[in-house]
Amino acid sequence: METLGVPNHSMKMEILGVPNHSRKMEILGVPEALAGPGFVSPMRAWLRAALVLGAQLRALWLAAAVEVHTAKEVVAVNGTNQRLKCTFSSSSPVSQQLSVSWNFQPEDLSAHEPVFYYLKEPYQPPSGRFKDRVTWDGNIERHDVSIMVWNLKPSDNGTFTCQVTNWPDVYGTIGEVRLRVVQKVSFSEIHFLAVAIGSASGLMIIVVTAVIICRQHRRKARDRRAEAAEAADSERKEKESLKMGEKKESIPLED
C-alpha cells in the first residue's frame, strides 16, 4: 500500500498508540478474517467461564452451609435461670467432628468472652464470668445445641452468639441472642399473661357451673313431672276402684 502511495492505516494507528487488533489476533493464531467486531477472544471466553463457575460454586457453598436458628431477644429476671435455645440444620449428617461455640459480648461492645464449647462432649469455661454458671441443655441428635445460664446478673446483659460446624459443612450463619436481665418482669410480660390465664380459668369455671346447674334443673323438672304423672295415675286408679265399688252396691241381690 505504501508503494502505491496509499498510507498504511495500521502503522498510523500504532503510532497514535492504538493497538493493532489484527496483529494481536494473528499472534493468538486467529485468522484476520475472523477477528471482526463480533469476535469473542479466548481470554474473554475464559473470563466468562470463570465467572459462571464462581457463581455456581457460591450457590453450592450456600446450599451446603450450616444454618443456625436462635431467638432474637430474651428477657429474664435477675437471679433466675434462663435457657438459651439454639438449633441448626445441615445438609450433611451429624458427624463426630461437630462442634458448637457459644460466645458473649457485653453491651459495651468490649471483647468477646467464651461461654461454652462442645466437641464430642461439653466443655465449660475454666474462667470468666460464666465459670460454673453454664450447663449443656441440648440434644445433638435433634439438632439442638442449647445451653442453660444459671443465676443471671445485670452484668449478663449483652449478645450471645451460637456457631455450629458440622464437617464438611464448616461455614454458615451465626445465631445471635440478645439477653436482657431485668429486676422484675413488667406488667405487659407476666401480669398480662396471668390476667389472661385467670380470666380464661374463671370463664371456664362459670361455663362448667352453668352447665351443672342446668342439668340439675332439668333433672328436678323431670322428677317433678314423673311424680305428677305417678300421682295422677294413682288418683285415676283410685277413682276407678270407687266407681267399681259403687256399681257393685247398686246391683240388687237375687232371692
GROMACS .gro file of C-alpha atoms in nm:
model
  255
    1MET     CA    1   0.000   0.000   0.000
    2GLU     CA    2   0.286   0.235   0.076
    3THR     CA    3   0.441   0.155  -0.264
    4LEU     CA    4   0.123   0.269  -0.438
    5GLY     CA    5   0.116   0.587  -0.233
    6VAL     CA    6  -0.165   0.473  -0.004
    7PRO     CA    7  -0.087   0.535   0.362
    8ASN     CA    8  -0.065   0.233   0.593
    9HIS     CA    9  -0.359   0.274   0.832
   10SER     CA   10  -0.233   0.010   1.074
   11MET     CA   11   0.103   0.179   1.108
   12LYS     CA   12  -0.060   0.519   1.176
   13MET     CA   13  -0.285   0.364   1.446
   14GLU     CA   14   0.019   0.211   1.616
   15ILE     CA   15   0.199   0.546   1.604
   16LEU     CA   16  -0.107   0.709   1.772
   17GLY     CA   17  -0.099   0.446   2.050
   18VAL     CA   18  -0.398   0.245   1.929
   19PRO     CA   19  -0.330  -0.130   1.944
   20ASN     CA   20  -0.338  -0.323   1.623
   21HIS     CA   21  -0.626  -0.569   1.670
   22SER     CA   22  -0.540  -0.769   1.360
   23ARG     CA   23  -0.180  -0.819   1.468
   24LYS     CA   24  -0.295  -0.936   1.814
   25MET     CA   25  -0.534  -1.184   1.660
   26GLU     CA   26  -0.253  -1.311   1.434
   27ILE     CA   27  -0.031  -1.358   1.739
   28LEU     CA   28  -0.309  -1.558   1.911
   29GLY     CA   29  -0.342  -1.771   1.598
   30VAL     CA   30  -0.679  -1.629   1.491
   31PRO     CA   31  -0.719  -1.553   1.120
   32GLU     CA   32  -0.768  -1.187   1.043
   33ALA     CA   33  -1.093  -1.265   0.858
   34LEU     CA   34  -1.247  -1.399   1.181
   35ALA     CA   35  -1.128  -1.117   1.406
   36GLY     CA   36  -1.430  -0.894   1.340
   37PRO     CA   37  -1.627  -0.677   1.580
   38GLY     CA   38  -1.844  -0.969   1.697
   39PHE     CA   39  -1.550  -1.196   1.764
   40VAL     CA   40  -1.504  -1.315   2.128
   41SER     CA   41  -1.141  -1.365   2.217
   42PRO     CA   42  -1.028  -1.677   2.407
   43MET     CA   43  -0.936  -1.456   2.703
   44ARG     CA   44  -1.288  -1.314   2.727
   45ALA     CA   45  -1.442  -1.659   2.693
   46TRP     CA   46  -1.217  -1.786   2.972
   47LEU     CA   47  -1.317  -1.496   3.198
   48ARG     CA   48  -1.686  -1.561   3.134
   49ALA     CA   49  -1.644  -1.928   3.217
   50ALA     CA   50  -1.459  -1.839   3.538
   51LEU     CA   51  -1.739  -1.603   3.644
   52VAL     CA   52  -2.006  -1.866   3.580
   53LEU     CA   53  -1.806  -2.127   3.770
   54GLY     CA   54  -1.761  -1.888   4.061
   55ALA     CA   55  -2.133  -1.821   4.076
   56GLN     CA   56  -2.208  -2.193   4.075
   57LEU     CA   57  -1.954  -2.260   4.350
   58ARG     CA   58  -2.103  -1.981   4.561
   59ALA     CA   59  -2.453  -2.126   4.518
   60LEU     CA   60  -2.319  -2.471   4.612
   61TRP     CA   61  -2.147  -2.327   4.921
   62LEU     CA   62  -2.466  -2.155   5.033
   63ALA     CA   63  -2.663  -2.476   4.987
   64ALA     CA   64  -2.410  -2.676   5.193
   65ALA     CA   65  -2.370  -2.423   5.474
   66VAL     CA   66  -2.495  -2.478   5.829
   67GLU     CA   67  -2.799  -2.267   5.921
   68VAL     CA   68  -2.830  -2.168   6.288
   69HIS     CA   69  -3.163  -2.060   6.441
   70THR     CA   70  -3.199  -1.868   6.769
   71ALA     CA   71  -3.442  -1.635   6.941
   72LYS     CA   72  -3.366  -1.272   6.863
   73GLU     CA   73  -3.422  -1.144   7.216
   74VAL     CA   74  -3.479  -1.300   7.559
   75VAL     CA   75  -3.591  -1.121   7.878
   76ALA     CA   76  -3.518  -1.282   8.216
   77VAL     CA   77  -3.548  -1.177   8.580
   78ASN     CA   78  -3.240  -1.111   8.788
   79GLY     CA   79  -3.136  -1.417   8.990
   80THR     CA   80  -3.328  -1.669   8.779
   81ASN     CA   81  -3.208  -1.926   8.528
   82GLN     CA   82  -3.258  -1.896   8.154
   83ARG     CA   83  -3.233  -2.146   7.870
   84LEU     CA   84  -3.077  -2.002   7.554
   85LYS     CA   85  -3.221  -2.205   7.270
   86CYS     CA   86  -3.016  -2.270   6.957
   87THR     CA   87  -3.093  -2.519   6.681
   88PHE     CA   88  -2.924  -2.588   6.349
   89SER     CA   89  -2.984  -2.751   6.012
   90SER     CA   90  -2.714  -2.904   5.795
   91SER     CA   91  -2.703  -3.068   5.453
   92SER     CA   92  -2.473  -3.337   5.597
   93PRO     CA   93  -2.547  -3.595   5.867
   94VAL     CA   94  -2.430  -3.517   6.217
   95SER     CA   95  -2.062  -3.609   6.231
   96GLN     CA   96  -1.826  -3.687   6.516
   97GLN     CA   97  -1.642  -3.366   6.434
   98LEU     CA   98  -1.946  -3.146   6.503
   99SER     CA   99  -1.851  -2.853   6.725
  100VAL     CA  100  -2.053  -2.582   6.899
  101SER     CA  101  -1.914  -2.249   7.018
  102TRP     CA  102  -2.103  -2.011   7.244
  103ASN     CA  103  -1.956  -1.665   7.299
  104PHE     CA  104  -2.069  -1.347   7.472
  105GLN     CA  105  -2.024  -0.977   7.402
  106PRO     CA  106  -2.130  -0.727   7.673
  107GLU     CA  107  -2.342  -0.425   7.596
  108ASP     CA  108  -2.035  -0.202   7.600
  109LEU     CA  109  -1.918  -0.392   7.287
  110SER     CA  110  -1.593  -0.498   7.451
  111ALA     CA  111  -1.408  -0.815   7.356
  112HIS     CA  112  -1.595  -1.142   7.312
  113GLU     CA  113  -1.579  -1.388   7.600
  114PRO     CA  114  -1.605  -1.769   7.572
  115VAL     CA  115  -1.918  -1.912   7.727
  116PHE     CA  116  -1.935  -2.278   7.628
  117TYR     CA  117  -1.778  -2.525   7.386
  118TYR     CA  118  -1.890  -2.866   7.262
  119LEU     CA  119  -1.686  -3.126   7.074
  120LYS     CA  120  -1.800  -3.485   7.132
  121GLU     CA  121  -1.871  -3.370   7.489
  122PRO     CA  122  -1.949  -3.040   7.662
  123TYR     CA  123  -1.668  -2.819   7.794
  124GLN     CA  124  -1.738  -2.544   8.047
  125PRO     CA  125  -1.525  -2.230   8.055
  126PRO     CA  126  -1.236  -2.265   8.304
  127SER     CA  127  -1.254  -1.898   8.398
  128GLY     CA  128  -1.452  -1.580   8.337
  129ARG     CA  129  -1.793  -1.455   8.441
  130PHE     CA  130  -1.968  -1.774   8.324
  131LYS     CA  131  -1.749  -2.021   8.513
  132ASP     CA  132  -1.970  -2.282   8.685
  133ARG     CA  133  -2.280  -2.095   8.562
  134VAL     CA  134  -2.341  -2.261   8.225
  135THR     CA  135  -2.453  -2.618   8.157
  136TRP     CA  136  -2.534  -2.814   7.844
  137ASP     CA  137  -2.908  -2.839   7.770
  138GLY     CA  138  -2.909  -2.961   7.410
  139ASN     CA  139  -2.950  -3.279   7.209
  140ILE     CA  140  -2.719  -3.324   6.910
  141GLU     CA  141  -2.936  -3.596   6.753
  142ARG     CA  142  -3.226  -3.350   6.747
  143HIS     CA  143  -3.004  -3.068   6.616
  144ASP     CA  144  -3.045  -2.884   6.946
  145VAL     CA  145  -2.735  -2.713   7.090
  146SER     CA  146  -2.899  -2.504   7.364
  147ILE     CA  147  -2.740  -2.408   7.695
  148MET     CA  148  -2.866  -2.309   8.040
  149VAL     CA  149  -2.733  -2.000   8.213
  150TRP     CA  150  -2.774  -2.004   8.592
  151ASN     CA  151  -2.818  -1.722   8.841
  152LEU     CA  152  -2.848  -1.436   8.595
  153LYS     CA  153  -2.699  -1.098   8.682
  154PRO     CA  154  -2.738  -0.749   8.533
  155SER     CA  155  -2.381  -0.782   8.404
  156ASP     CA  156  -2.503  -1.062   8.178
  157ASN     CA  157  -2.681  -0.810   7.957
  158GLY     CA  158  -2.542  -0.845   7.608
  159THR     CA  159  -2.537  -1.064   7.298
  160PHE     CA  160  -2.473  -1.438   7.297
  161THR     CA  161  -2.359  -1.599   6.972
  162CYS     CA  162  -2.404  -1.963   6.874
  163GLN     CA  163  -2.187  -2.111   6.599
  164VAL     CA  164  -2.205  -2.469   6.469
  165THR     CA  165  -1.970  -2.654   6.235
  166ASN     CA  166  -2.057  -2.998   6.101
  167TRP     CA  167  -1.789  -3.135   5.870
  168PRO     CA  168  -1.786  -3.091   5.573
  169ASP     CA  169  -2.027  -2.801   5.641
  170VAL     CA  170  -1.777  -2.574   5.813
  171TYR     CA  171  -1.932  -2.243   5.707
  172GLY     CA  172  -2.270  -2.092   5.772
  173THR     CA  173  -2.469  -1.842   5.971
  174ILE     CA  174  -2.404  -1.745   6.332
  175GLY     CA  175  -2.705  -1.725   6.562
  176GLU     CA  176  -2.740  -1.428   6.797
  177VAL     CA  177  -2.946  -1.394   7.115
  178ARG     CA  178  -2.974  -1.060   7.293
  179LEU     CA  179  -3.028  -1.116   7.666
  180ARG     CA  180  -3.189  -0.851   7.886
  181VAL     CA  181  -3.176  -0.911   8.261
  182VAL     CA  182  -3.437  -0.705   8.449
  183GLN     CA  183  -3.507  -0.661   8.820
  184LYS     CA  184  -3.870  -0.764   8.776
  185VAL     CA  185  -4.090  -0.860   8.489
  186SER     CA  186  -4.300  -0.575   8.356
  187PHE     CA  187  -4.680  -0.584   8.361
  188SER     CA  188  -4.703  -0.640   7.989
  189GLU     CA  189  -4.489  -0.953   8.010
  190ILE     CA  190  -4.616  -1.150   8.309
  191HIS     CA  191  -4.915  -0.978   8.464
  192PHE     CA  192  -5.097  -0.963   8.135
  193LEU     CA  193  -5.036  -1.334   8.094
  194ALA     CA  194  -5.157  -1.403   8.448
  195VAL     CA  195  -5.469  -1.194   8.392
  196ALA     CA  196  -5.539  -1.373   8.065
  197ILE     CA  197  -5.495  -1.715   8.224
  198GLY     CA  198  -5.707  -1.614   8.524
  199SER     CA  199  -5.983  -1.476   8.304
  200ALA     CA  200  -5.987  -1.788   8.090
  201SER     CA  201  -5.997  -2.009   8.400
  202GLY     CA  202  -6.278  -1.801   8.554
  203LEU     CA  203  -6.478  -1.816   8.233
  204MET     CA  204  -6.432  -2.191   8.216
  205ILE     CA  205  -6.548  -2.231   8.578
  206ILE     CA  206  -6.856  -2.017   8.507
  207VAL     CA  207  -6.943  -2.223   8.199
  208VAL     CA  208  -6.900  -2.552   8.385
  209THR     CA  209  -7.108  -2.425   8.678
  210ALA     CA  210  -7.386  -2.309   8.444
  211VAL     CA  211  -7.391  -2.648   8.271
  212ILE     CA  212  -7.416  -2.829   8.605
  213ILE     CA  213  -7.697  -2.602   8.727
  214CYS     CA  214  -7.892  -2.650   8.402
  215ARG     CA  215  -7.859  -3.027   8.429
  216GLN     CA  216  -7.980  -3.021   8.791
  217HIS     CA  217  -8.281  -2.806   8.696
  218ARG     CA  218  -8.365  -3.042   8.411
  219ARG     CA  219  -8.336  -3.344   8.638
  220LYS     CA  220  -8.557  -3.184   8.903
  221ALA     CA  221  -8.816  -3.086   8.642
  222ARG     CA  222  -8.811  -3.438   8.503
  223ASP     CA  223  -8.854  -3.582   8.853
  224ARG     CA  224  -9.147  -3.346   8.924
  225ARG     CA  225  -9.315  -3.447   8.601
  226ALA     CA  226  -9.269  -3.812   8.684
  227GLU     CA  227  -9.410  -3.763   9.033
  228ALA     CA  228  -9.708  -3.571   8.893
  229ALA     CA  229  -9.774  -3.843   8.637
  230GLU     CA  230  -9.748  -4.110   8.903
  231ALA     CA  231  -9.986  -3.921   9.134
  232ALA     CA  232 -10.234  -3.870   8.852
  233ASP     CA  233 -10.219  -4.238   8.767
  234SER     CA  234 -10.276  -4.335   9.130
  235GLU     CA  235 -10.569  -4.095   9.154
  236ARG     CA  236 -10.719  -4.236   8.835
  237LYS     CA  237 -10.688  -4.590   8.962
  238GLU     CA  238 -10.843  -4.491   9.293
  239LYS     CA  239 -11.140  -4.328   9.116
  240GLU     CA  240 -11.187  -4.635   8.900
  241SER     CA  241 -11.190  -4.852   9.211
  242LEU     CA  242 -11.452  -4.630   9.373
  243LYS     CA  243 -11.672  -4.648   9.064
  244MET     CA  244 -11.648  -5.025   9.055
  245GLY     CA  245 -11.748  -5.040   9.421
  246GLU     CA  246 -12.048  -4.818   9.365
  247LYS     CA  247 -12.165  -5.033   9.072
  248LYS     CA  248 -12.147  -5.344   9.284
  249GLU     CA  249 -12.358  -5.187   9.557
  250SER     CA  250 -12.623  -5.070   9.309
  251ILE     CA  251 -12.688  -5.424   9.172
  252PRO     CA  252 -12.985  -5.585   9.376
  253LEU     CA  253 -12.927  -5.922   9.532
  254GLU     CA  254 -13.142  -6.210   9.396
  255ASP     CA  255 -13.365  -6.404   9.643
   0.00000   0.00000   0.00000
